[in-house]
Structures are given as C-alpha cells and as structure tokens.
C-alpha cells in the first residue's frame, strides 16, 4: 500500500500544480519597451525595438513617436495584471527580458507592433514569437500606422552611401543579394559588385547552427530579394551581423545571380557597448 501523504503537504502540491504563472505589477514605464516593476526589478519587452531616439542623441532631443510609445505602454501596462508568456531571461543589464500578456489576454508586444509604435528586433536569446511579431509589424506597415508614416523608421534600401549615415543604429534593409560567398567558415551576403564598399550581411560561424536548425543554407539567399534587420556597422562597406535566421526574410524567389567571387574573411564590425539601443 502506498504511504499516505500528509494533508498539508497534499494541499501544497495541489496548489503548486494548479497555480498559474506569477503576476507582475508595474510601477512605472521608462520608455516604449521598459517597465519598472513594483518589486524594484526592471523588465524589457523581448523582441521589439520601440520608437526611441537613436544612440548619441542629445538629452531632451525630440524624436518622432518616442513619447507616444512610452505613453501607449503606460496605458497598456500600468495597473494591469501581467504574466510572462513563455520563458523569461535576464539580459546583460540585469533586466528581465520577456513576452508579456495582460490578464484580459492582450499581448503587449503584439499590440505595440500593431499600433506602429515598435519594430521587431529579435536576438539570439529573444526569438520567441518572431513569426507572430513580424506579421503584426507587417500589418502596421501596410496600413502606414505610427512609425511607418515617418522617414525616421522607414525601410532602407541596400544603398551603401545612405546606410553609412545610419551607422550605429538599428535598421531594416531591403535589397537583392547579388552573391553569397564563404570565407574562413563565415558567410557573406553581398548586395553589390564590390564588397569593399557595398552593403554586406555577415553570418559568423557561431550563427551557423541556428540557420542549420531552421533548414536554411546561407547560399540559398543568393539572387533573392531579402529584408534584413539589425545593427548597421561599418567594416569596408556597411555591414549587418546576422546572428539568427529570424533577422532575414525572403521576399521573392531566386533571380539571376552574379558569379561567385572569392573574398578574404573580414572581421565583423565592433558593436557599441549598448548595441541594442537600450
């Protein structure tokens, strides 16, 4: 016969099995993606880049829709019962990084994206719900809501001179990949004839397992029109580091590609200390 579990222990086990995820309470909102919780912790909404001034902006500089994004998040989160959707992580700043849902079922990231007050900005450790977030962003962009009415956040063409001016900022860039080459275990997606000056997406060897797991061979991007999002650095020409496949969206089928050209491995650009614009 099995031993009987003491009634208090049994009650505790039942409560542990039936209790939902812990609720979070928000004391304040500091920007369009950052919450200060009542328990003193800071929480960053995972997977999005809100309307906000770029790095290097002077304090007090007005930036399109940055205050609107903060006010919208305040309206959505303060005084509400919030729970984490999926897994929460801690980022390098010591903040929680999570997807959040209100007690009434409203998903905060999805709502901000749908209102046009944020862009999708996934990271290797914050890739959950990427497909759903990209769909919400696409809907707002098609309807020209919020940031999609302004040039400050507009999609960028893969134009090297224009992207040089966007150095050290998060951007979404579209263009046709002229060729894909490999060197030193890395892959390079080149958008022009001369990789020394043109726009390039770099996929480092450390990122390859994520692409393989998604069933993607970087060579398959050759000749395709893609949309890539990430931090614009400068090494030779403008360069975006792709650390996970959700950063690159295919927009059409393959087209004519240029002959594969050999290239020496080029180190990825150095990132600013706060590369996520946070």
Short mmCIF file of C-alpha atoms in Angstrom, two decimals:
data_model
loop_
_atom_site.label_atom_id
_atom_site.label_comp_id
_atom_site.label_asym_id
_atom_site.label_seq_id
_atom_site.Cartn_x
_atom_site.Cartn_y
_atom_site.Cartn_z
CA UNK A 1 0.00 0.00 0.00
CA UNK A 2 1.38 3.47 -0.83
CA UNK A 3 2.14 5.71 2.11
CA UNK A 4 -0.41 8.41 2.77
CA UNK A 5 0.71 11.95 2.05
CA UNK A 6 0.05 14.31 4.96
CA UNK A 7 -2.91 16.55 4.20
CA UNK A 8 -0.94 19.83 4.42
CA UNK A 9 1.68 18.52 2.01
CA UNK A 10 -1.02 17.30 -0.36
CA UNK A 11 -2.69 20.72 -0.31
CA UNK A 12 0.62 22.39 -1.09
CA UNK A 13 1.21 20.05 -4.03
CA UNK A 14 -2.24 20.68 -5.42
CA UNK A 15 -1.78 24.44 -5.14
CA UNK A 16 1.60 24.23 -6.89
CA UNK A 17 0.07 22.22 -9.74
CA UNK A 18 -2.93 24.49 -10.25
CA UNK A 19 -1.37 27.91 -9.67
CA UNK A 20 -0.77 29.94 -12.80
CA UNK A 21 2.37 31.94 -13.57
CA UNK A 22 3.18 34.70 -11.06
CA UNK A 23 1.62 38.06 -11.80
CA UNK A 24 3.71 41.17 -12.29
CA UNK A 25 2.74 44.68 -11.31
CA UNK A 26 4.15 47.77 -13.00
CA UNK A 27 5.16 50.86 -11.04
CA UNK A 28 6.35 52.99 -13.97
CA UNK A 29 7.27 52.94 -17.65
CA UNK A 30 10.59 54.47 -18.64
CA UNK A 31 10.35 54.12 -22.43
CA UNK A 32 8.34 52.30 -25.08
CA UNK A 33 9.70 48.88 -24.07
CA UNK A 34 10.96 49.14 -20.47
CA UNK A 35 8.91 48.63 -17.31
CA UNK A 36 9.86 49.26 -13.70
CA UNK A 37 8.09 46.64 -11.58
CA UNK A 38 6.70 47.25 -8.10
CA UNK A 39 9.24 44.82 -6.65
CA UNK A 40 12.07 47.03 -7.93
CA UNK A 41 13.09 44.92 -10.91
CA UNK A 42 13.32 46.30 -14.45
CA UNK A 43 11.74 44.39 -17.35
CA UNK A 44 12.41 44.85 -21.06
CA UNK A 45 9.81 43.70 -23.58
CA UNK A 46 11.59 41.00 -25.58
CA UNK A 47 11.75 41.06 -29.36
CA UNK A 48 10.88 44.68 -30.13
CA UNK A 49 12.63 47.99 -30.74
CA UNK A 50 10.30 50.82 -29.71
CA UNK A 51 10.14 54.25 -31.24
CA UNK A 52 13.03 55.94 -29.43
CA UNK A 53 15.88 58.39 -30.04
CA UNK A 54 18.98 56.84 -31.62
CA UNK A 55 22.15 56.31 -29.66
CA UNK A 56 24.11 59.52 -29.36
CA UNK A 57 21.02 61.75 -29.33
CA UNK A 58 21.28 64.71 -27.00
CA UNK A 59 19.17 64.57 -23.82
CA UNK A 60 15.86 66.26 -24.45
CA UNK A 61 16.03 65.78 -28.23
CA UNK A 62 12.58 65.28 -29.71
CA UNK A 63 12.26 62.06 -31.69
CA UNK A 64 9.19 61.01 -33.67
CA UNK A 65 6.69 58.95 -31.63
CA UNK A 66 9.11 58.13 -28.80
CA UNK A 67 6.82 59.75 -26.24
CA UNK A 68 3.75 58.23 -27.90
CA UNK A 69 5.31 54.77 -27.49
CA UNK A 70 6.03 55.39 -23.80
CA UNK A 71 2.53 56.69 -23.19
CA UNK A 72 0.98 53.74 -25.03
CA UNK A 73 2.92 51.24 -22.92
CA UNK A 74 1.91 53.14 -19.77
CA UNK A 75 -1.73 52.88 -20.80
CA UNK A 76 -1.39 49.19 -21.62
CA UNK A 77 0.62 48.05 -18.59
CA UNK A 78 0.27 50.25 -15.50
CA UNK A 79 -2.42 48.97 -13.14
CA UNK A 80 -2.84 45.74 -15.12
CA UNK A 81 -2.24 42.12 -14.12
CA UNK A 82 0.64 40.94 -16.30
CA UNK A 83 2.14 37.48 -16.74
CA UNK A 84 5.12 36.19 -18.68
CA UNK A 85 4.34 34.32 -21.90
CA UNK A 86 6.93 31.61 -22.39
CA UNK A 87 10.33 31.91 -20.76
CA UNK A 88 11.83 34.99 -19.11
CA UNK A 89 15.55 35.64 -19.26
CA UNK A 90 17.90 38.13 -17.68
CA UNK A 91 19.82 40.37 -20.09
CA UNK A 92 23.33 41.72 -19.64
CA UNK A 93 21.95 44.81 -17.91
CA UNK A 94 20.31 42.67 -15.22
CA UNK A 95 16.79 43.27 -16.54
CA UNK A 96 14.16 40.65 -17.12
CA UNK A 97 13.58 40.03 -20.83
CA UNK A 98 10.15 38.58 -21.58
CA UNK A 99 6.98 38.47 -23.62
CA UNK A 100 4.09 39.85 -21.56
CA UNK A 101 0.35 39.19 -21.58
CA UNK A 102 -2.32 41.08 -19.65
CA UNK A 103 -4.97 39.42 -17.55
CA UNK A 104 -7.51 40.05 -20.31
CA UNK A 105 -5.32 38.20 -22.83
CA UNK A 106 -3.85 41.22 -24.61
CA UNK A 107 -0.25 40.58 -25.75
CA UNK A 108 1.80 43.75 -25.15
CA UNK A 109 4.40 43.26 -27.89
CA UNK A 110 1.77 42.42 -30.46
CA UNK A 111 -0.30 45.48 -29.56
CA UNK A 112 2.64 47.91 -29.77
CA UNK A 113 3.67 46.46 -33.13
CA UNK A 114 0.11 46.58 -34.45
CA UNK A 115 -0.17 50.24 -33.44
CA UNK A 116 3.02 51.04 -35.34
CA UNK A 117 4.96 52.06 -32.22
CA UNK A 118 7.74 49.47 -32.46
CA UNK A 119 9.71 47.32 -34.88
CA UNK A 120 10.62 43.66 -34.49
CA UNK A 121 14.13 43.29 -33.10
CA UNK A 122 14.83 39.68 -32.17
CA UNK A 123 18.07 38.49 -30.61
CA UNK A 124 19.67 35.07 -30.27
CA UNK A 125 18.23 34.81 -26.75
CA UNK A 126 14.92 36.53 -27.58
CA UNK A 127 13.50 34.86 -30.70
CA UNK A 128 10.20 33.55 -29.39
CA UNK A 129 7.04 34.52 -31.32
CA UNK A 130 9.10 36.04 -34.15
CA UNK A 131 6.60 34.94 -36.81
CA UNK A 132 3.66 36.49 -34.96
CA UNK A 133 5.59 39.70 -34.29
CA UNK A 134 6.66 40.06 -37.92
CA UNK A 135 3.03 39.63 -39.01
CA UNK A 136 1.88 42.36 -36.60
CA UNK A 137 4.63 44.69 -37.83
CA UNK A 138 3.75 43.98 -41.48
CA UNK A 139 0.10 44.86 -40.83
CA UNK A 140 1.00 48.20 -39.30
CA UNK A 141 3.44 48.96 -42.11
CA UNK A 142 0.86 48.16 -44.79
CA UNK A 143 -1.65 50.44 -43.04
CA UNK A 144 1.03 53.14 -42.53
CA UNK A 145 0.36 53.36 -38.82
CA UNK A 146 2.62 55.19 -36.40
CA UNK A 147 6.30 54.96 -37.23
CA UNK A 148 5.54 53.75 -40.74
CA UNK A 149 4.37 57.26 -41.66
CA UNK A 150 7.77 58.77 -40.86
CA UNK A 151 11.09 58.67 -42.66
CA UNK A 152 12.99 58.17 -39.40
CA UNK A 153 11.97 54.48 -39.21
CA UNK A 154 11.36 53.77 -42.91
CA UNK A 155 12.70 50.66 -44.62
CA UNK A 156 16.17 51.34 -46.02
CA UNK A 157 17.36 50.33 -49.47
CA UNK A 158 20.66 48.44 -49.62
CA UNK A 159 22.40 51.67 -50.63
CA UNK A 160 25.91 51.92 -49.19
CA UNK A 161 26.13 55.71 -49.10
CA UNK A 162 22.75 56.08 -47.40
CA UNK A 163 23.48 53.32 -44.88
CA UNK A 164 26.78 54.91 -43.94
CA UNK A 165 24.70 57.72 -42.49
CA UNK A 166 22.78 55.13 -40.45
CA UNK A 167 25.88 53.70 -38.84
CA UNK A 168 25.44 52.58 -35.20
CA UNK A 169 21.65 52.36 -35.47
CA UNK A 170 19.07 49.60 -35.79
CA UNK A 171 17.64 49.49 -39.32
CA UNK A 172 15.54 47.29 -41.61
CA UNK A 173 17.15 47.00 -45.05
CA UNK A 174 15.78 45.55 -48.29
CA UNK A 175 17.63 44.55 -51.44
CA UNK A 176 18.65 41.73 -53.75
CA UNK A 177 21.58 39.59 -52.67
CA UNK A 178 23.93 39.66 -55.63
CA UNK A 179 26.14 36.85 -54.37
CA UNK A 180 26.88 34.74 -51.30
CA UNK A 181 30.46 33.77 -50.55
CA UNK A 182 32.13 31.84 -47.78
CA UNK A 183 35.47 32.57 -46.19
CA UNK A 184 37.05 31.22 -43.04
CA UNK A 185 33.87 29.41 -42.01
CA UNK A 186 31.74 32.55 -42.30
CA UNK A 187 29.18 33.52 -44.95
CA UNK A 188 28.80 36.95 -46.57
CA UNK A 189 25.69 38.15 -48.38
CA UNK A 190 26.79 40.89 -50.77
CA UNK A 191 24.34 43.40 -52.24
CA UNK A 192 26.75 44.95 -54.76
CA UNK A 193 29.61 44.22 -57.14
CA UNK A 194 32.37 45.38 -54.79
CA UNK A 195 32.14 44.02 -51.25
CA UNK A 196 34.80 46.51 -50.17
CA UNK A 197 32.28 49.34 -50.42
CA UNK A 198 28.83 47.79 -50.77
CA UNK A 199 26.31 46.56 -48.20
CA UNK A 200 27.03 43.14 -46.68
CA UNK A 201 25.30 40.81 -44.24
CA UNK A 202 27.74 38.69 -42.24
CA UNK A 203 26.75 35.27 -40.86
CA UNK A 204 29.50 34.17 -38.49
CA UNK A 205 30.37 30.55 -37.87
CA UNK A 206 28.83 30.77 -34.38
CA UNK A 207 25.46 31.58 -36.02
CA UNK A 208 25.51 28.67 -38.47
CA UNK A 209 23.90 26.12 -36.08
CA UNK A 210 20.80 28.33 -35.78
CA UNK A 211 20.48 28.58 -39.57
CA UNK A 212 21.03 24.84 -39.98
CA UNK A 213 18.40 24.11 -37.32
CA UNK A 214 15.96 26.26 -39.32
CA UNK A 215 16.79 24.33 -42.50
CA UNK A 216 18.47 27.33 -44.14
CA UNK A 217 21.66 27.22 -46.19
CA UNK A 218 23.03 30.77 -46.45
CA UNK A 219 23.86 30.03 -50.11
CA UNK A 220 20.10 29.88 -50.73
CA UNK A 221 19.88 33.66 -50.28
CA UNK A 222 21.87 34.26 -53.47
CA UNK A 223 19.79 36.05 -56.09
CA UNK A 224 16.88 36.65 -53.71
CA UNK A 225 15.33 39.87 -52.54
CA UNK A 226 15.52 39.90 -48.75
CA UNK A 227 14.63 42.10 -45.83
CA UNK A 228 17.28 42.08 -43.12
CA UNK A 229 17.13 43.80 -39.75
CA UNK A 230 19.94 44.55 -37.39
CA UNK A 231 22.62 46.92 -36.21
CA UNK A 232 24.41 48.79 -39.01
CA UNK A 233 28.16 48.69 -38.56
CA UNK A 234 30.94 49.74 -40.87
CA UNK A 235 33.80 47.46 -41.90
CA UNK A 236 34.78 48.02 -45.52
CA UNK A 237 31.20 48.98 -46.51
CA UNK A 238 28.09 48.98 -44.30
CA UNK A 239 27.68 45.59 -42.60
CA UNK A 240 24.87 43.95 -40.61
CA UNK A 241 25.69 41.00 -38.36
CA UNK A 242 23.09 38.20 -38.67
CA UNK A 243 23.24 36.04 -35.54
CA UNK A 244 19.97 34.11 -36.11
CA UNK A 245 17.71 33.36 -39.09
CA UNK A 246 14.74 35.46 -37.94
CA UNK A 247 16.73 38.55 -38.92
CA UNK A 248 16.42 37.73 -42.64
CA UNK A 249 13.11 37.49 -44.50
CA UNK A 250 12.93 36.22 -48.09
CA UNK A 251 10.67 38.45 -50.16
CA UNK A 252 10.73 36.70 -53.56
CA UNK A 253 12.03 33.71 -55.45
CA UNK A 254 15.54 33.34 -56.83
CA UNK A 255 16.69 35.50 -59.68
CA UNK A 256 19.88 35.76 -61.75
CA UNK A 257 22.95 35.88 -59.59
CA UNK A 258 26.49 37.03 -60.17
CA UNK A 259 29.42 34.62 -60.45
CA UNK A 260 30.77 33.66 -57.05
CA UNK A 261 33.77 35.76 -56.14
CA UNK A 262 36.38 34.85 -53.57
CA UNK A 263 36.99 37.22 -50.71
CA UNK A 264 39.16 37.35 -47.69
CA UNK A 265 37.47 36.99 -44.35
CA UNK A 266 36.52 40.40 -42.97
CA UNK A 267 36.11 40.73 -39.20
CA UNK A 268 32.61 41.76 -38.15
CA UNK A 269 32.15 45.37 -37.08
CA UNK A 270 32.74 46.30 -33.49
CA UNK A 271 29.48 46.98 -31.73
CA UNK A 272 28.84 49.91 -29.40
CA UNK A 273 28.70 48.96 -25.73
CA UNK A 274 24.90 49.19 -25.82
CA UNK A 275 24.30 47.56 -29.18
CA UNK A 276 20.57 47.03 -28.72
CA UNK A 277 19.81 50.71 -28.41
CA UNK A 278 18.56 50.09 -24.89
#
